[in-house]
Amino acid sequence: MLPKLVRFIPVYVAVCMLLTACSKDVAVEPDAPDAGTPSDPPTVIIVENQANKDAVLQLVNNARAKGCQCGDTWMPAVSPLTWNVLLELAAARHSKDMADRKYFSHNTPAGTTPSQRITAAGYTYNWWGENIASGPQSEADVVKGWLNSPGHCKNLMNPNFREMGVGRTTNLWTQVFAAPSAHQ
């Protein structure tokens, strides 16, 4: 029998398609039942994501390290974020859903909220936030846009957040921030 902890460790598989930065991540499904024997494979979810996660994370952490002006509010330097594949899953699913169903909103047409998407991805949080964007062609453009929008900037600079994931489908972006609960 696989130790329970092994079922929760994400496995990263980077794929580069058409000379653009892309990734495919394989995350072990958090709600999968115990496999019973080592030969039973865990349930996996493959996430297609056109965002260059290393670039986005670096740009966000550069801003967090310096501090920045978010509208009328100065946000001081805060600790860097780490990448979380479950938050990436929630973000990538939302970007894809917005593209597939042709809408642009934090809530889906059926009313699913960011909080519900984060929980559905298997992430247990104390704090969460979400930024979305439509149109930016690059990681630098989307982060610059978020930094130039006071509400998005405050999310990006929020000291309560510890982890982040970003998903991109075409030019629809979703950025999910969170801080894990103690029992994550």
Coordinates of C-alpha atoms in Angstrom, one line a residue:
M1 CA 0.0 0.0 0.0
L2 CA 1.3 3.5 -0.9
P3 CA 1.8 5.8 2.1
K4 CA -1.1 8.3 2.2
L5 CA 1.4 11.2 1.8
V6 CA 2.6 9.9 -1.6
R7 CA -0.9 10.3 -3.0
F8 CA -0.8 14.1 -2.5
I9 CA 2.6 14.9 -4.0
P10 CA 2.1 16.6 -7.4
V11 CA 4.3 15.4 -10.3
Y12 CA 5.4 18.1 -12.7
V13 CA 5.7 17.4 -16.4
A14 CA 6.8 20.4 -18.5
V15 CA 5.8 20.4 -22.1
C16 CA 6.8 23.0 -24.6
M17 CA 4.5 23.3 -27.6
L18 CA 5.0 25.5 -30.7
L19 CA 8.0 27.3 -29.2
T20 CA 5.7 29.0 -26.6
A21 CA 5.9 28.6 -22.9
C22 CA 3.4 26.0 -21.8
S23 CA 3.1 23.3 -19.2
K24 CA 1.2 20.2 -18.5
D25 CA 1.0 19.3 -14.9
V26 CA -0.1 16.0 -13.4
A27 CA -1.6 16.3 -10.0
V28 CA -2.6 13.4 -7.9
E29 CA -6.4 13.6 -7.3
P30 CA -6.7 14.5 -3.6
D31 CA -10.1 12.8 -3.2
A32 CA -9.0 9.5 -4.8
P33 CA -9.7 6.5 -2.5
D34 CA -6.8 4.5 -1.2
A35 CA -5.4 2.4 -4.1
G36 CA -5.0 -0.7 -1.9
T37 CA -1.9 -2.0 -3.6
P38 CA 1.2 -0.4 -5.1
S39 CA 0.1 -1.6 -8.6
D40 CA -3.1 0.4 -8.5
P41 CA -2.4 3.8 -10.1
P42 CA -3.6 6.9 -8.4
T43 CA -6.2 9.1 -10.1
V44 CA -4.5 11.9 -12.0
I45 CA -5.7 15.1 -13.6
I46 CA -3.8 16.6 -16.5
V47 CA -3.8 20.3 -16.6
E48 CA -3.1 22.1 -19.9
N49 CA -1.8 25.6 -19.2
Q50 CA -0.3 28.1 -21.6
A51 CA 1.1 30.2 -18.9
N52 CA 4.9 30.2 -18.2
K53 CA 4.6 29.7 -14.5
D54 CA 8.3 30.4 -13.8
A55 CA 8.0 33.8 -15.5
V56 CA 4.8 34.8 -13.8
L57 CA 6.0 33.7 -10.4
Q58 CA 9.3 35.6 -10.8
L59 CA 7.4 38.8 -11.9
V60 CA 5.0 38.6 -9.0
N61 CA 7.8 37.9 -6.5
N62 CA 9.9 40.8 -7.9
A63 CA 7.0 43.2 -7.2
R64 CA 6.4 41.7 -3.8
A65 CA 10.0 42.1 -2.9
K66 CA 10.0 45.8 -3.7
G67 CA 6.6 46.9 -2.6
C68 CA 4.4 49.0 -4.9
Q69 CA 1.8 51.7 -5.1
C70 CA -1.7 50.1 -5.6
G71 CA -3.8 53.1 -6.5
D72 CA -3.8 55.4 -3.4
T73 CA -2.3 52.7 -1.2
W74 CA 1.4 52.0 -0.7
M75 CA 1.8 48.2 -0.2
P76 CA 5.1 47.4 1.5
A77 CA 7.4 44.6 0.5
V78 CA 6.1 41.1 1.5
S79 CA 7.4 37.6 1.5
P80 CA 7.6 35.7 -1.8
L81 CA 5.0 33.3 -3.0
T82 CA 5.6 29.7 -3.9
W83 CA 3.9 27.8 -6.8
N84 CA 1.1 25.4 -5.9
V85 CA -0.1 22.9 -8.5
L86 CA -3.6 22.7 -6.9
L87 CA -4.0 26.5 -7.2
E88 CA -2.7 26.2 -10.8
L89 CA -5.4 23.5 -11.4
A90 CA -8.2 25.8 -10.1
A91 CA -6.8 28.7 -12.2
A92 CA -6.3 26.7 -15.4
R93 CA -9.7 25.2 -15.2
H94 CA -11.3 28.6 -14.8
S95 CA -9.4 30.1 -17.7
K96 CA -10.4 27.2 -19.9
D97 CA -14.0 27.4 -18.8
M98 CA -14.1 31.1 -19.6
A99 CA -12.7 30.4 -23.1
D100 CA -15.0 27.4 -23.8
R101 CA -18.2 29.1 -22.6
K102 CA -17.2 32.6 -23.8
Y103 CA -17.6 34.7 -20.6
F104 CA -15.3 36.8 -18.4
S105 CA -16.1 36.8 -14.7
H106 CA -14.9 35.5 -11.4
N107 CA -18.1 33.5 -11.1
T108 CA -19.1 31.0 -13.8
P109 CA -22.5 31.4 -15.5
A110 CA -23.8 28.6 -13.2
G111 CA -22.6 30.6 -10.2
T112 CA -19.5 28.7 -9.2
T113 CA -17.2 30.9 -7.2
P114 CA -13.4 31.1 -6.9
S115 CA -13.7 29.6 -3.4
Q116 CA -15.6 26.6 -4.7
R117 CA -13.1 26.1 -7.5
I118 CA -10.2 26.2 -5.1
T119 CA -11.9 23.7 -2.8
A120 CA -12.8 21.5 -5.8
A121 CA -9.1 21.4 -6.8
G122 CA -8.3 19.8 -3.4
Y123 CA -6.8 22.9 -1.7
T124 CA -7.8 23.7 1.9
Y125 CA -7.2 27.4 2.6
N126 CA -7.3 30.0 5.3
W127 CA -7.1 32.9 2.8
W128 CA -7.7 33.1 -0.9
G129 CA -7.9 35.7 -3.7
E130 CA -8.3 35.7 -7.5
N131 CA -7.3 38.0 -10.3
I132 CA -8.5 37.5 -13.9
A133 CA -7.5 39.2 -17.1
S134 CA -8.5 39.2 -20.7
G135 CA -6.3 40.2 -23.6
P136 CA -2.6 40.3 -22.4
Q137 CA -0.3 38.6 -24.8
S138 CA 2.5 37.8 -22.3
E139 CA 3.3 37.1 -18.7
A140 CA 4.9 40.5 -18.4
D141 CA 1.8 42.2 -19.8
V142 CA -0.6 40.5 -17.5
V143 CA 1.4 41.1 -14.4
K144 CA 1.9 44.8 -15.4
G145 CA -1.9 45.1 -15.9
W146 CA -2.7 43.6 -12.5
L147 CA -0.1 45.9 -10.9
N148 CA -1.8 48.9 -12.6
S149 CA -5.2 48.0 -11.2
P150 CA -5.6 48.9 -7.5
G151 CA -7.7 45.9 -6.5
H152 CA -5.7 43.4 -8.5
C153 CA -2.5 44.9 -7.2
K154 CA -3.7 44.6 -3.6
N155 CA -4.4 40.9 -4.1
L156 CA -0.9 40.5 -5.6
M157 CA 0.7 42.3 -2.7
N158 CA -1.4 40.7 0.1
P159 CA 0.8 39.5 2.9
N160 CA -1.7 36.8 3.9
F161 CA -1.1 34.9 0.7
R162 CA 1.7 32.3 0.7
E163 CA 1.1 30.3 -2.6
M164 CA -0.1 31.0 -6.1
G165 CA -1.1 29.3 -9.3
V166 CA -1.9 30.9 -12.7
G167 CA -3.7 29.4 -15.6
R168 CA -3.9 30.7 -19.2
T169 CA -6.1 29.6 -22.1
T170 CA -5.7 31.8 -25.2
N171 CA -5.5 35.3 -23.7
L172 CA -7.7 34.6 -20.7
W173 CA -5.7 34.5 -17.5
T174 CA -6.6 33.5 -13.9
Q175 CA -4.3 34.0 -11.0
V176 CA -5.3 32.3 -7.7
F177 CA -3.6 33.1 -4.4
A178 CA -4.1 31.3 -1.1
A179 CA -2.6 30.5 2.3
P180 CA -3.0 26.8 3.3
S181 CA -4.9 25.9 6.4
A182 CA -3.0 24.2 9.1
H183 CA -4.3 20.7 8.0
Q184 CA -3.5 21.2 4.3

